[in-house]
């Protein structure tokens, strides 16, 4: 398996709107240094060429920490930057076409917010799924919370790793204990924190208990 369940524990997703005085690379370095286990570059509206440049820089940072990097949506940016894979949503390029372009060695993660879509993603050959939103979030507008019982059912229906996403932070993440998720994917709880490094350490520590 290209993605092991342990690497899903704290799955950080970038959002340069949160960088403040720091650069995106500085923030990524802090988050990875402090224990994030996976990284997705999700920069909506960033021009393709800029995204490729950013991905090359981030790939070098992630290499230091041995953390896999995927890019949201843009398969060609994955190919040009040489990162580890792509994350595709239900409205993005379809899996078969993405796999054809990327080959078998690259990671393809898929968004799958229902049992049916999760099973379909696994059958297609996805390496992991993201399920959510699990809580209310202002980061992504076109999503609404699914029942935690659905999340639990998703986890028991498939054997590829499952990462929960959407509105997850230090105060609510313990609610996910018992759902059998492998990890949480977070944007604002890490990149929107005053100290992303400290926020990461805390979340890693809580998550070790959540997945127990
Ligand atoms: N997909 C479902 S919810 C979401 C995405 C990309 C946003 C997650 O952001 P946050 O800030 O962790 O709620
Ligand atoms: Mg998408």
CSV table of C-alpha atoms and ligand atoms in Angstrom, one decimal:
chain,number,residue,atom,x,y,z
A,1,UNK,CA,0.0,0.0,0.0
A,2,UNK,CA,1.4,3.4,-1.0
A,3,UNK,CA,-0.3,5.1,2.0
A,4,UNK,CA,-0.3,3.5,5.3
A,5,UNK,CA,-2.9,4.2,7.9
A,6,UNK,CA,-0.3,5.8,10.3
A,7,UNK,CA,0.5,8.5,7.7
A,8,UNK,CA,-3.1,9.7,7.9
A,9,UNK,CA,-3.0,10.6,11.6
A,10,UNK,CA,-2.7,14.4,11.2
A,11,UNK,CA,-3.2,15.3,7.6
A,12,UNK,CA,-2.4,19.0,7.1
A,13,UNK,CA,-3.9,21.0,4.2
A,14,UNK,CA,-2.4,24.3,3.2
A,15,UNK,CA,-4.3,27.5,2.8
A,16,UNK,CA,-2.2,30.6,2.1
A,17,UNK,CA,-4.9,32.9,3.3
A,18,UNK,CA,-3.8,32.0,6.8
A,19,UNK,CA,-0.1,32.7,6.4
A,20,UNK,CA,0.0,36.2,7.9
A,21,UNK,CA,3.5,37.4,8.2
A,22,UNK,CA,5.0,34.1,7.4
A,23,UNK,CA,5.5,32.4,4.1
A,24,UNK,CA,3.6,29.3,3.2
A,25,UNK,CA,6.9,27.4,3.2
A,26,UNK,CA,7.7,28.5,6.8
A,27,UNK,CA,4.2,27.4,7.9
A,28,UNK,CA,4.5,24.1,6.2
A,29,UNK,CA,8.0,23.6,7.8
A,30,UNK,CA,6.6,24.3,11.3
A,31,UNK,CA,3.6,22.0,10.8
A,32,UNK,CA,5.8,19.1,9.5
A,33,UNK,CA,8.5,19.6,12.0
A,34,UNK,CA,6.0,19.2,14.8
A,35,UNK,CA,4.6,15.9,13.6
A,36,UNK,CA,2.0,16.3,10.8
A,37,UNK,CA,2.0,13.0,8.9
A,38,UNK,CA,0.7,14.0,5.5
A,39,UNK,CA,0.4,17.2,3.5
A,40,UNK,CA,-2.0,18.4,0.9
A,41,UNK,CA,-1.4,21.6,-1.1
A,42,UNK,CA,-4.8,23.1,-1.6
A,43,UNK,CA,-4.4,26.5,-3.1
A,44,UNK,CA,-7.6,27.5,-4.8
A,45,UNK,CA,-7.2,30.1,-7.5
A,46,UNK,CA,-3.4,29.9,-7.5
A,47,UNK,CA,-2.2,30.1,-11.1
A,48,UNK,CA,-0.9,26.7,-12.3
A,49,UNK,CA,2.7,27.9,-12.8
A,50,UNK,CA,2.8,29.4,-9.4
A,51,UNK,CA,1.3,26.2,-7.9
A,52,UNK,CA,4.0,24.1,-9.6
A,53,UNK,CA,6.8,26.3,-8.1
A,54,UNK,CA,5.2,26.2,-4.7
A,55,UNK,CA,4.8,22.5,-4.9
A,56,UNK,CA,8.5,22.0,-5.8
A,57,UNK,CA,9.5,24.1,-2.7
A,58,UNK,CA,7.1,22.2,-0.4
A,59,UNK,CA,8.3,18.9,-1.8
A,60,UNK,CA,11.8,19.7,-0.7
A,61,UNK,CA,10.6,20.6,2.8
A,62,UNK,CA,8.5,17.5,3.2
A,63,UNK,CA,11.4,15.3,2.1
A,64,UNK,CA,13.3,16.4,5.3
A,65,UNK,CA,10.5,14.9,7.4
A,66,UNK,CA,9.6,12.0,5.1
A,67,UNK,CA,6.0,13.2,4.7
A,68,UNK,CA,4.0,12.5,1.5
A,69,UNK,CA,2.7,15.5,-0.4
A,70,UNK,CA,-0.4,15.6,-2.7
A,71,UNK,CA,-1.9,18.4,-4.6
A,72,UNK,CA,-5.6,19.1,-4.7
A,73,UNK,CA,-7.2,18.7,-8.1
A,74,UNK,CA,-4.4,19.8,-10.4
A,75,UNK,CA,-3.0,16.5,-11.9
A,76,UNK,CA,-0.7,18.4,-14.2
A,77,UNK,CA,0.9,20.2,-11.3
A,78,UNK,CA,1.5,16.8,-9.7
A,79,UNK,CA,3.3,15.6,-12.8
A,80,UNK,CA,5.3,18.8,-13.3
A,81,UNK,CA,6.4,19.2,-9.7
A,82,UNK,CA,7.0,15.5,-9.0
A,83,UNK,CA,5.1,15.4,-5.7
A,84,UNK,CA,3.6,12.1,-4.5
A,85,UNK,CA,0.1,12.4,-5.8
A,86,UNK,CA,-3.2,14.1,-6.1
A,87,UNK,CA,-6.4,14.5,-4.1
A,88,UNK,CA,-9.5,14.5,-6.2
A,89,UNK,CA,-13.0,15.6,-5.2
A,90,UNK,CA,-16.3,14.3,-6.7
A,91,UNK,CA,-16.3,17.2,-9.2
A,92,UNK,CA,-12.7,16.9,-10.3
A,93,UNK,CA,-11.1,14.7,-13.0
A,94,UNK,CA,-12.4,11.2,-12.7
A,95,UNK,CA,-10.3,8.5,-11.1
A,96,UNK,CA,-9.6,6.4,-14.2
A,97,UNK,CA,-8.3,9.3,-16.2
A,98,UNK,CA,-6.2,10.5,-13.2
A,99,UNK,CA,-4.7,7.1,-12.8
A,100,UNK,CA,-3.9,6.8,-16.5
A,101,UNK,CA,-2.0,10.1,-16.3
A,102,UNK,CA,-0.2,9.5,-13.0
A,103,UNK,CA,0.6,5.8,-13.3
A,104,UNK,CA,0.4,3.2,-10.5
A,105,UNK,CA,3.1,4.6,-8.3
A,106,UNK,CA,1.4,7.9,-7.4
A,107,UNK,CA,-1.1,8.4,-4.6
A,108,UNK,CA,-4.7,9.2,-5.5
A,109,UNK,CA,-6.9,10.2,-2.6
A,110,UNK,CA,-10.6,10.8,-3.2
A,111,UNK,CA,-13.3,12.7,-1.4
A,112,UNK,CA,-16.1,10.2,-0.5
A,113,UNK,CA,-18.7,11.5,1.9
A,114,UNK,CA,-21.0,8.5,1.8
A,115,UNK,CA,-20.7,4.7,2.1
A,116,UNK,CA,-21.6,4.2,-1.5
A,117,UNK,CA,-18.9,6.7,-2.7
A,118,UNK,CA,-16.4,5.3,-0.3
A,119,UNK,CA,-16.9,1.7,-1.6
A,120,UNK,CA,-16.8,3.0,-5.2
A,121,UNK,CA,-13.5,4.8,-4.5
A,122,UNK,CA,-11.9,1.7,-3.0
A,123,UNK,CA,-13.1,-0.4,-5.9
A,124,UNK,CA,-11.6,2.0,-8.4
A,125,UNK,CA,-8.2,1.8,-6.6
A,126,UNK,CA,-8.1,5.0,-4.6
A,127,UNK,CA,-5.3,5.0,-2.0
A,128,UNK,CA,-7.3,6.6,0.7
A,129,UNK,CA,-10.5,8.6,1.1
A,130,UNK,CA,-11.4,11.8,2.8
A,131,UNK,CA,-14.9,11.8,4.4
A,132,UNK,CA,-16.7,14.9,5.5
A,133,UNK,CA,-17.5,17.5,6.4
A,134,UNK,CA,-17.8,16.0,9.8
A,135,UNK,CA,-18.5,19.3,11.6
A,136,UNK,CA,-19.5,22.8,10.4
A,137,UNK,CA,-16.8,24.6,8.7
A,138,UNK,CA,-16.4,28.1,7.2
A,139,UNK,CA,-13.4,27.0,5.1
A,140,UNK,CA,-15.5,25.2,2.4
A,141,UNK,CA,-19.0,26.6,1.7
A,142,UNK,CA,-20.5,23.8,-0.4
A,143,UNK,CA,-20.4,21.1,2.2
A,144,UNK,CA,-22.5,20.1,5.2
A,145,UNK,CA,-21.9,17.8,8.2
A,146,UNK,CA,-22.5,14.1,7.8
A,147,UNK,CA,-23.7,12.0,10.7
A,148,UNK,CA,-20.9,10.5,12.8
A,149,UNK,CA,-22.8,7.2,12.4
A,150,UNK,CA,-22.2,7.5,8.6
A,151,UNK,CA,-18.5,8.1,9.2
A,152,UNK,CA,-18.4,5.0,11.3
A,153,UNK,CA,-20.2,3.0,8.6
A,154,UNK,CA,-17.8,4.3,6.0
A,155,UNK,CA,-14.8,3.2,8.1
A,156,UNK,CA,-16.3,-0.3,8.6
A,157,UNK,CA,-17.2,-0.7,4.9
A,158,UNK,CA,-13.8,-0.3,3.3
A,159,UNK,CA,-10.2,-1.3,4.1
A,160,UNK,CA,-8.3,1.7,2.6
A,161,UNK,CA,-7.4,4.5,5.1
A,162,UNK,CA,-10.1,7.0,6.0
A,163,UNK,CA,-9.4,10.5,7.0
A,164,UNK,CA,-12.2,12.7,8.4
A,165,UNK,CA,-12.3,16.3,7.3
A,166,UNK,CA,-14.2,19.5,8.0
A,167,UNK,CA,-14.4,21.8,11.0
A,168,UNK,CA,-12.2,19.6,13.1
A,169,UNK,CA,-10.2,21.3,15.8
A,170,UNK,CA,-8.7,20.6,19.2
A,171,UNK,CA,-12.0,21.1,21.0
A,172,UNK,CA,-14.1,18.7,19.0
A,173,UNK,CA,-11.7,16.1,17.7
A,174,UNK,CA,-12.3,13.7,20.6
A,175,UNK,CA,-15.9,13.3,19.4
A,176,UNK,CA,-14.4,11.2,16.6
A,177,UNK,CA,-13.1,8.6,18.9
A,178,UNK,CA,-14.8,5.3,18.2
A,179,UNK,CA,-15.6,6.0,14.6
A,180,UNK,CA,-12.5,4.0,13.5
A,181,UNK,CA,-11.0,6.8,11.4
A,182,UNK,CA,-7.3,6.7,10.7
A,183,UNK,CA,-6.7,10.4,10.9
A,184,UNK,CA,-8.0,13.9,10.6
A,185,UNK,CA,-7.5,16.4,7.7
A,186,UNK,CA,-7.4,20.0,8.9
A,187,UNK,CA,-6.9,23.4,7.5
A,188,UNK,CA,-7.8,26.2,9.9
A,189,UNK,CA,-7.0,24.3,13.1
A,190,UNK,CA,-3.3,24.2,12.1
A,191,UNK,CA,-2.7,27.0,9.5
A,192,UNK,CA,-5.1,29.4,11.2
A,193,UNK,CA,-3.4,28.9,14.6
A,194,UNK,CA,-1.2,31.6,16.2
A,195,UNK,CA,1.5,28.9,16.5
A,196,UNK,CA,0.9,26.2,13.9
A,197,UNK,CA,3.8,24.1,15.3
A,198,UNK,CA,2.3,24.0,18.8
A,199,UNK,CA,-1.2,23.4,17.3
A,200,UNK,CA,0.2,20.4,15.4
A,201,UNK,CA,1.9,18.9,18.5
A,202,UNK,CA,-1.3,19.1,20.5
A,203,UNK,CA,-3.4,17.6,17.7
A,204,UNK,CA,-1.0,14.8,17.2
A,205,UNK,CA,-1.0,14.0,20.8
A,206,UNK,CA,-4.9,14.0,21.0
A,207,UNK,CA,-5.1,12.0,17.8
A,208,UNK,CA,-2.9,9.2,19.2
A,209,UNK,CA,-5.6,8.6,21.7
A,210,UNK,CA,-8.5,9.1,19.3
A,211,UNK,CA,-7.4,6.3,17.0
A,212,UNK,CA,-6.5,4.0,19.8
B,1,LIG,N1,-13.5,19.4,2.4
B,1,LIG,C1,-14.5,19.2,3.2
B,1,LIG,S1,-14.5,20.3,4.5
B,1,LIG,C2,-13.1,21.1,3.9
B,1,LIG,C3,-12.7,20.5,2.8
B,1,LIG,C4,-11.5,20.9,2.0
B,1,LIG,C5,-12.5,22.2,4.6
B,1,LIG,C6,-11.7,21.9,5.8
B,1,LIG,O1,-11.2,23.0,6.4
B,1,LIG,P1,-11.2,23.2,8.0
B,1,LIG,O2,-10.6,24.6,8.2
B,1,LIG,O3,-10.3,22.2,8.6
B,1,LIG,O4,-12.6,23.1,8.5
B,2,LIG,MG1,-11.5,19.4,-5.4
